[in-house]
Amino acid sequence: MVVKAKSDASERRERVRRTLFNFSIPKSSKIDSDRKRKKDSVSSTDRPSEEKPKDKRDDHHINKHRKKSKMSSRDQVKASHILIKHQGSRRKASWKDPEGKVIMTTTREAAAEQLKSIREDILSGKANFEDVATRVSDCSSAKRGGDLGPFGRGQMQKPFEEATYALKVGDISEIVDTDSGVHIIKRTA
């Protein structure tokens, strides 16, 4: 029975290999794509002078995105954070704890206490925010010292966003609860 299973797997692999290596693009598809490329490359002098009526939706789409990009560049903040996940976190795994064994045994209270202690050390000068984030944070941003880069309103969970926008540049927040876990946030811009 085991030998047959190996044989079946070998046959499947061979079929896949044959299919992949014997695959070719039909000539008619190649011709069609060549025609399309030629059609798209017609110069402006070869085009008829009659223009299509302009679609108002195109202007709306362009203006909508232009307004959005102007708004977001003006109203963006930049922040770093330290995240400690706990039993109540929505995703119970992290780069430090891929199977979630430690996270599943960490209570919200224990995570908050750990962050309070870290915050005190940072504020007193005993520790550096970025160094601690690199070692302790459960977020993948740890590899960048907790740096999340710039973001605008509506891009982060509401409690995180509100706390970040309330901070002055250089300030560090109190404990912030989100569905991801508990955080301390440092606004950097």
Backbone as numpy.savetxt, mean C-alpha at the origin, in Angstrom:
# Nx Ny Nz CAx CAy CAz Cx Cy Cz
0.20 -47.14 -5.90 -0.62 -45.94 -5.90 0.25 -44.68 -5.90
1.32 -44.66 -5.09 2.22 -43.51 -5.03 2.91 -43.32 -6.37
3.30 -44.41 -7.00 3.98 -44.35 -8.28 3.05 -43.72 -9.32
1.78 -44.11 -9.30 0.81 -43.55 -10.25 0.64 -42.06 -10.02
0.61 -41.61 -8.75 0.48 -40.19 -8.47 1.66 -39.42 -9.04
2.87 -39.98 -8.90 4.04 -39.34 -9.48 3.91 -39.29 -10.99
3.43 -40.37 -11.55 3.26 -40.45 -12.99 2.24 -39.42 -13.47
1.12 -39.27 -12.74 0.11 -38.28 -13.09 0.68 -36.87 -13.02
1.45 -36.59 -11.99 2.06 -35.27 -11.83 3.04 -35.01 -12.97
3.82 -36.02 -13.33 4.78 -35.87 -14.43 4.06 -35.61 -15.75
2.96 -36.34 -15.96 2.19 -36.14 -17.19 1.62 -34.72 -17.25
1.09 -34.24 -16.11 0.53 -32.88 -16.08 1.62 -31.84 -16.39
2.79 -32.01 -15.75 3.90 -31.09 -16.00 4.29 -31.08 -17.46
4.35 -32.27 -18.07 4.72 -32.38 -19.47 3.68 -31.71 -20.36
2.39 -31.88 -20.06 1.33 -31.22 -20.84 1.44 -29.71 -20.75
1.68 -29.20 -19.53 1.83 -27.75 -19.33 3.05 -27.25 -20.10
4.16 -27.97 -20.01 5.37 -27.58 -20.72 5.13 -27.52 -22.22
4.46 -28.55 -22.76 4.18 -28.57 -24.20 3.28 -27.41 -24.59
2.28 -27.15 -23.76 1.35 -26.06 -24.06 2.08 -24.72 -24.06
2.93 -24.51 -23.06 3.65 -23.24 -22.97 4.64 -23.06 -24.10
5.38 -24.11 -24.44 6.44 -23.96 -25.43 5.93 -24.06 -26.86
4.76 -24.63 -27.05 4.23 -24.75 -28.40 3.22 -23.67 -28.72
3.00 -22.78 -27.79 2.03 -21.71 -28.00 2.58 -20.70 -28.99
1.77 -20.30 -29.94 2.18 -19.25 -30.87 1.00 -18.34 -31.14
1.29 -17.13 -31.49 0.26 -16.14 -31.78 -0.23 -16.38 -33.20
-1.54 -16.50 -33.39 -2.05 -16.70 -34.75 -1.65 -15.52 -35.64
-1.35 -15.83 -36.91 -0.91 -14.79 -37.83 -1.96 -13.69 -37.97
-3.23 -14.05 -37.94 -4.28 -13.04 -38.11 -4.24 -12.01 -36.99
-3.89 -12.42 -35.77 -3.77 -11.48 -34.64 -2.63 -10.52 -34.87
-1.54 -11.06 -35.40 -0.38 -10.22 -35.65 -0.71 -9.18 -36.72
-1.40 -9.60 -37.75 -1.80 -8.68 -38.82 -2.71 -7.60 -38.27
-3.70 -8.00 -37.45 -4.62 -7.02 -36.86 -3.89 -6.00 -36.02
-2.92 -6.45 -35.21 -2.20 -5.51 -34.35 -1.32 -4.59 -35.20
-0.75 -5.10 -36.32 0.02 -4.26 -37.22 -0.86 -3.18 -37.85
-2.06 -3.56 -38.24 -2.99 -2.59 -38.83 -3.34 -1.51 -37.83
-3.61 -1.92 -36.60 -3.95 -0.95 -35.57 -2.80 0.01 -35.32
-1.58 -0.52 -35.27 -0.41 0.32 -35.04 -0.26 1.34 -36.17
-0.45 0.89 -37.42 -0.35 1.81 -38.56 -1.44 2.86 -38.50
-2.64 2.44 -38.17 -3.76 3.37 -38.09 -3.49 4.43 -37.02
-2.96 4.02 -35.86 -2.68 4.95 -34.77 -1.53 5.91 -35.10
-0.67 5.51 -36.03 0.50 6.34 -36.32 0.28 7.28 -37.50
-0.94 7.41 -37.97 -1.23 8.32 -39.08 -0.90 9.74 -38.64
-0.20 10.47 -39.48 0.21 11.83 -39.11 -0.98 12.77 -39.12
-0.85 13.92 -38.47 -1.95 14.88 -38.38 -2.33 15.43 -39.74
-1.41 15.46 -40.70 -1.75 15.96 -42.04 -2.59 14.96 -42.80
-2.48 13.68 -42.45 -3.26 12.65 -43.14 -4.66 12.51 -42.57
-4.91 13.10 -41.42 -6.21 12.96 -40.77 -7.20 13.93 -41.39
-8.46 13.53 -41.43 -9.47 14.46 -41.95 -9.57 15.68 -41.04
-9.89 16.82 -41.63 -9.95 18.06 -40.86 -11.16 18.11 -39.94
-12.11 17.24 -40.21 -13.31 17.22 -39.37 -12.99 16.59 -38.03
-13.20 17.29 -36.95 -12.94 16.78 -35.60 -14.20 16.16 -35.04
-14.04 15.18 -34.19 -15.19 14.61 -33.49 -15.71 15.64 -32.51
-17.01 15.64 -32.24 -17.50 16.55 -31.20 -16.85 16.16 -29.87
-16.47 17.15 -29.11 -15.78 16.91 -27.84 -16.75 16.35 -26.81
-16.32 15.34 -26.11 -17.15 14.71 -25.10 -16.96 15.46 -23.78
-18.05 15.95 -23.21 -17.97 16.72 -21.97 -17.42 15.87 -20.82
-17.63 14.57 -20.90 -17.13 13.70 -19.84 -15.62 13.74 -19.76
-14.94 13.91 -20.89 -13.47 13.99 -20.88 -13.01 15.18 -20.04
-13.64 16.35 -20.25 -13.28 17.53 -19.46 -13.54 17.30 -17.98
-14.68 16.69 -17.68 -15.03 16.43 -16.29 -13.96 15.54 -15.64
-13.57 14.49 -16.37 -12.58 13.55 -15.85 -11.25 14.27 -15.59
-10.81 15.06 -16.55 -9.54 15.77 -16.41 -9.63 16.76 -15.25
-10.68 17.56 -15.19 -10.83 18.56 -14.13 -10.95 17.91 -12.76
-11.68 16.81 -12.69 -11.85 16.12 -11.42 -10.49 15.71 -10.86
-9.66 15.13 -11.71 -8.35 14.67 -11.25 -7.39 15.83 -11.02
-7.51 16.87 -11.81 -6.65 18.04 -11.60 -6.97 18.66 -10.25
-8.26 18.81 -9.93 -8.67 19.38 -8.64 -8.19 18.49 -7.49
-8.36 17.19 -7.69 -7.98 16.25 -6.64 -6.48 16.34 -6.36
-5.66 16.39 -7.41 -4.22 16.43 -7.19 -3.80 17.75 -6.55
-4.44 18.86 -6.93 -4.11 20.14 -6.30 -4.47 20.09 -4.82
-5.65 19.56 -4.52 -6.12 19.48 -3.14 -5.18 18.60 -2.32
-4.82 17.46 -2.86 -4.03 16.52 -2.06 -2.62 17.03 -1.81
-2.02 17.74 -2.76 -0.67 18.23 -2.51 -0.66 19.33 -1.45
-1.74 20.12 -1.39 -1.84 21.18 -0.38 -2.19 20.62 0.99
-3.05 19.61 1.00 -3.61 19.14 2.26 -3.01 17.81 2.71
-1.82 17.49 2.25 -1.20 16.25 2.67 -0.32 16.46 3.90
-0.20 15.40 4.67 0.71 15.40 5.81 1.69 14.25 5.60
2.74 14.25 6.37 3.71 13.16 6.33 3.91 12.72 7.78
3.94 11.43 7.99 4.05 10.93 9.36 4.80 9.61 9.41
5.31 9.33 10.61 5.90 8.02 10.92 5.10 7.48 12.11
5.10 6.18 12.28 4.37 5.62 13.42 5.02 4.34 13.90
4.61 3.97 15.10 4.99 2.69 15.67 3.67 1.99 15.98
3.50 0.82 15.41 2.27 0.03 15.58 2.58 -1.21 16.40
1.75 -1.43 17.42 1.80 -2.69 18.18 0.45 -3.37 17.98
0.49 -4.55 17.38 -0.75 -5.31 17.16 -1.08 -6.11 18.41
-2.37 -6.46 18.54 -2.83 -7.22 19.70 -3.96 -8.15 19.29
-4.53 -8.86 20.24 -5.59 -9.84 19.97 -6.76 -9.25 19.18
-7.06 -8.00 19.38 -8.20 -7.37 18.71 -7.87 -6.77 17.36
-6.63 -6.87 16.91 -6.24 -6.31 15.62 -6.91 -7.07 14.49
-7.22 -6.36 13.42 -7.93 -7.00 12.30 -7.07 -8.04 11.58
-5.77 -7.83 11.52 -4.85 -8.78 10.89 -3.84 -9.20 11.94
-3.87 -10.43 12.29 -3.08 -10.90 13.43 -1.75 -11.52 12.99
-1.06 -10.83 12.10 0.27 -11.26 11.67 1.04 -10.01 11.28
2.36 -10.10 11.33 3.19 -8.97 10.93 4.51 -9.50 10.42
5.35 -8.61 9.95 6.67 -9.01 9.46 7.49 -9.64 10.58
7.27 -9.20 11.83 7.98 -9.75 12.98 7.40 -11.07 13.45
6.11 -11.22 13.25 5.37 -12.37 13.78 4.43 -12.90 12.69
5.00 -13.53 11.65 4.20 -13.95 10.49 3.05 -14.90 10.83
3.22 -15.71 11.85 2.16 -16.64 12.22 1.23 -16.06 13.28
1.57 -14.91 13.84 0.70 -14.24 14.80 0.70 -14.84 16.19
1.69 -15.64 16.52 1.72 -16.30 17.82 1.82 -15.30 18.97
2.69 -14.30 18.84 2.85 -13.29 19.90 1.64 -12.35 19.89
1.22 -11.94 18.72 0.09 -11.01 18.60 -1.16 -11.60 19.24
-1.41 -12.89 19.02 -2.61 -13.54 19.57 -2.60 -13.59 21.10
-1.43 -13.48 21.70 -1.36 -13.53 23.17 -1.20 -12.14 23.79
-1.09 -11.10 22.96 -0.91 -9.74 23.45 -2.27 -9.06 23.61
-2.56 -8.60 24.81 -3.82 -7.89 25.03 -3.67 -6.45 24.56
-4.77 -5.78 24.37 -4.76 -4.38 23.98 -4.08 -3.55 25.05
-4.35 -3.87 26.30 -3.77 -3.15 27.44 -2.25 -3.30 27.48
-1.76 -4.51 27.25 -0.32 -4.76 27.25 0.36 -4.00 26.11
-0.27 -3.99 24.94 0.27 -3.25 23.79 0.33 -1.76 24.09
-0.74 -1.23 24.70 -0.80 0.20 25.04 0.26 0.55 26.08
0.45 -0.31 27.07 1.49 -0.07 28.09 2.87 -0.04 27.48
3.13 -0.97 26.57 4.43 -1.01 25.89 4.66 0.28 25.12
3.63 0.76 24.41 3.76 2.00 23.65 3.93 3.22 24.55
3.24 3.25 25.70 3.39 4.37 26.64 4.84 4.46 27.12
5.41 3.31 27.43 6.79 3.27 27.88 7.75 3.74 26.77
7.51 3.28 25.56 8.32 3.70 24.41 8.20 5.20 24.20
6.99 5.71 24.27 6.75 7.15 24.07 7.52 7.97 25.11
7.47 7.55 26.36 8.19 8.25 27.43 9.70 8.26 27.16
10.23 7.12 26.72 11.66 7.04 26.41 12.03 7.98 25.26
11.19 8.06 24.26 11.45 8.94 23.12 11.39 10.40 23.56
10.35 10.76 24.31 10.19 12.14 24.75 11.31 12.58 25.70
11.83 11.65 26.50 12.90 11.99 27.44 14.27 12.00 26.77
14.35 11.53 25.53 15.62 11.52 24.82 16.40 10.23 24.98
15.86 9.26 25.73 16.54 7.98 25.92 16.52 7.13 24.65
15.55 7.39 23.77 15.42 6.58 22.56 15.09 7.48 21.38
15.40 6.98 20.19 15.12 7.69 18.94 13.90 7.03 18.28
12.94 7.85 17.84 11.69 7.34 17.28 11.95 6.34 16.15
12.77 6.73 15.19 13.02 5.90 14.01 13.69 4.57 14.38
14.64 4.62 15.31 15.32 3.40 15.73 14.35 2.43 16.41
13.51 2.98 17.28 12.54 2.13 17.99 11.53 1.56 17.00
11.07 2.39 16.06 10.10 1.92 15.05 10.70 0.75 14.26
11.96 0.87 13.90 12.62 -0.19 13.13 12.66 -1.51 13.89
12.85 -1.45 15.19 12.94 -2.66 16.01 11.60 -3.19 16.47
10.66 -2.30 16.79 9.47 -2.70 17.53 8.18 -2.73 16.72
8.03 -1.86 15.75 6.75 -1.71 15.05 6.34 -2.97 14.30
5.05 -3.29 14.37 4.50 -4.44 13.65 4.13 -4.08 12.21
4.29 -2.83 11.82 3.96 -2.39 10.47 5.17 -2.60 9.56
4.91 -2.87 8.30 6.02 -3.05 7.35 6.81 -1.76 7.14
6.24 -0.62 7.56 6.97 0.66 7.46 8.16 0.68 8.43
8.27 -0.30 9.28 9.38 -0.38 10.24 10.72 -0.32 9.52
10.79 -0.92 8.35 12.06 -0.92 7.61 12.47 0.48 7.16
11.53 1.44 7.22 11.82 2.84 6.89 11.76 3.71 8.14
11.95 3.12 9.29 11.89 3.87 10.54 10.48 4.30 10.89
9.48 3.60 10.36 8.08 3.92 10.62 7.50 4.93 9.64
8.30 5.41 8.68 7.87 6.46 7.75 6.78 5.95 6.81
5.64 6.63 6.85 4.52 6.28 5.98 4.48 7.12 4.71
5.33 8.15 4.66 5.32 9.04 3.50 4.13 9.98 3.57
3.91 10.75 2.51 2.80 11.71 2.51 1.46 11.02 2.26
0.42 11.53 2.88 -0.93 11.03 2.63 -1.94 12.15 2.88
-3.09 12.00 2.26 -4.15 12.99 2.40 -5.32 12.44 3.18
-6.32 13.26 3.32 -7.53 12.84 4.04 -8.22 11.70 3.31
-8.72 10.76 4.09 -9.44 9.63 3.52 -8.54 8.47 3.13
-7.25 8.57 3.33 -6.34 7.49 2.95 -5.97 6.58 4.11
-6.17 7.04 5.33 -5.84 6.24 6.51 -7.12 6.00 7.30
-7.05 5.09 8.27 -8.20 4.87 9.13 -8.51 6.17 9.88
-9.77 6.45 10.09 -10.22 7.74 10.62 -9.50 8.16 11.91
-9.39 7.33 12.94 -8.71 7.78 14.17 -7.24 8.15 13.91
-6.59 7.41 13.03 -5.19 7.68 12.69 -5.09 9.02 11.96
-5.95 9.22 11.00 -5.96 10.47 10.23 -6.22 11.67 11.13
-7.24 11.58 11.98 -7.59 12.70 12.86 -6.42 13.04 13.81
-5.80 12.02 14.35 -4.67 12.25 15.27 -3.50 12.89 14.54
-3.22 12.44 13.33 -2.09 12.97 12.57 -2.32 14.43 12.21
-3.50 14.76 11.71 -3.80 16.14 11.32 -3.84 17.08 12.52
-4.13 16.54 13.70 -4.19 17.37 14.91 -2.79 17.71 15.44
-1.79 16.93 15.05 -0.43 17.15 15.54 0.25 18.30 14.79
1.19 18.94 15.47 2.08 19.90 14.81 3.29 19.11 14.34
3.98 19.62 13.33 5.17 18.94 12.82 6.18 18.76 13.96
6.65 17.53 14.12 7.61 17.20 15.17 6.97 16.63 16.43
5.66 16.81 16.59 4.96 16.29 17.78 4.72 14.79 17.67
4.61 14.17 18.85 4.30 12.74 18.93 2.98 12.59 19.66
2.10 11.78 19.09 0.74 11.61 19.63 0.73 10.78 20.90
-0.41 10.84 21.56 -0.71 9.88 22.62 -1.02 8.56 21.92
-1.46 7.55 22.65 -1.84 6.26 22.07 -3.07 6.46 21.18
-3.01 5.93 19.96 -4.13 6.01 19.01 -4.58 4.58 18.71
-5.88 4.32 18.91 -6.45 3.00 18.63 -7.04 2.97 17.23
-6.71 1.94 16.45 -7.36 1.70 15.16 -7.65 0.21 15.06
-8.27 -0.20 13.95 -8.53 -1.62 13.74 -7.23 -2.41 13.57
-6.15 -1.73 13.24 -4.86 -2.40 13.04 -4.16 -2.69 14.35
-4.42 -1.90 15.38 -3.75 -2.05 16.67 -3.62 -0.70 17.35
-2.60 -0.55 18.17 -2.36 0.73 18.84 -1.09 1.36 18.28
-1.12 2.68 18.14 -0.02 3.40 17.50 0.41 4.58 18.36
1.66 5.02 18.13 2.04 6.39 18.43 2.51 6.95 17.10
2.17 8.20 16.86 2.41 8.82 15.56 3.29 10.05 15.74
4.24 10.20 14.86 5.08 11.40 14.82 4.82 12.09 13.49
4.31 13.32 13.56 4.09 14.06 12.32 5.41 14.65 11.87
5.78 14.38 10.61 7.07 14.82 10.11 6.96 15.94 9.07
5.78 16.19 8.54 5.57 17.33 7.61 4.09 17.62 7.47
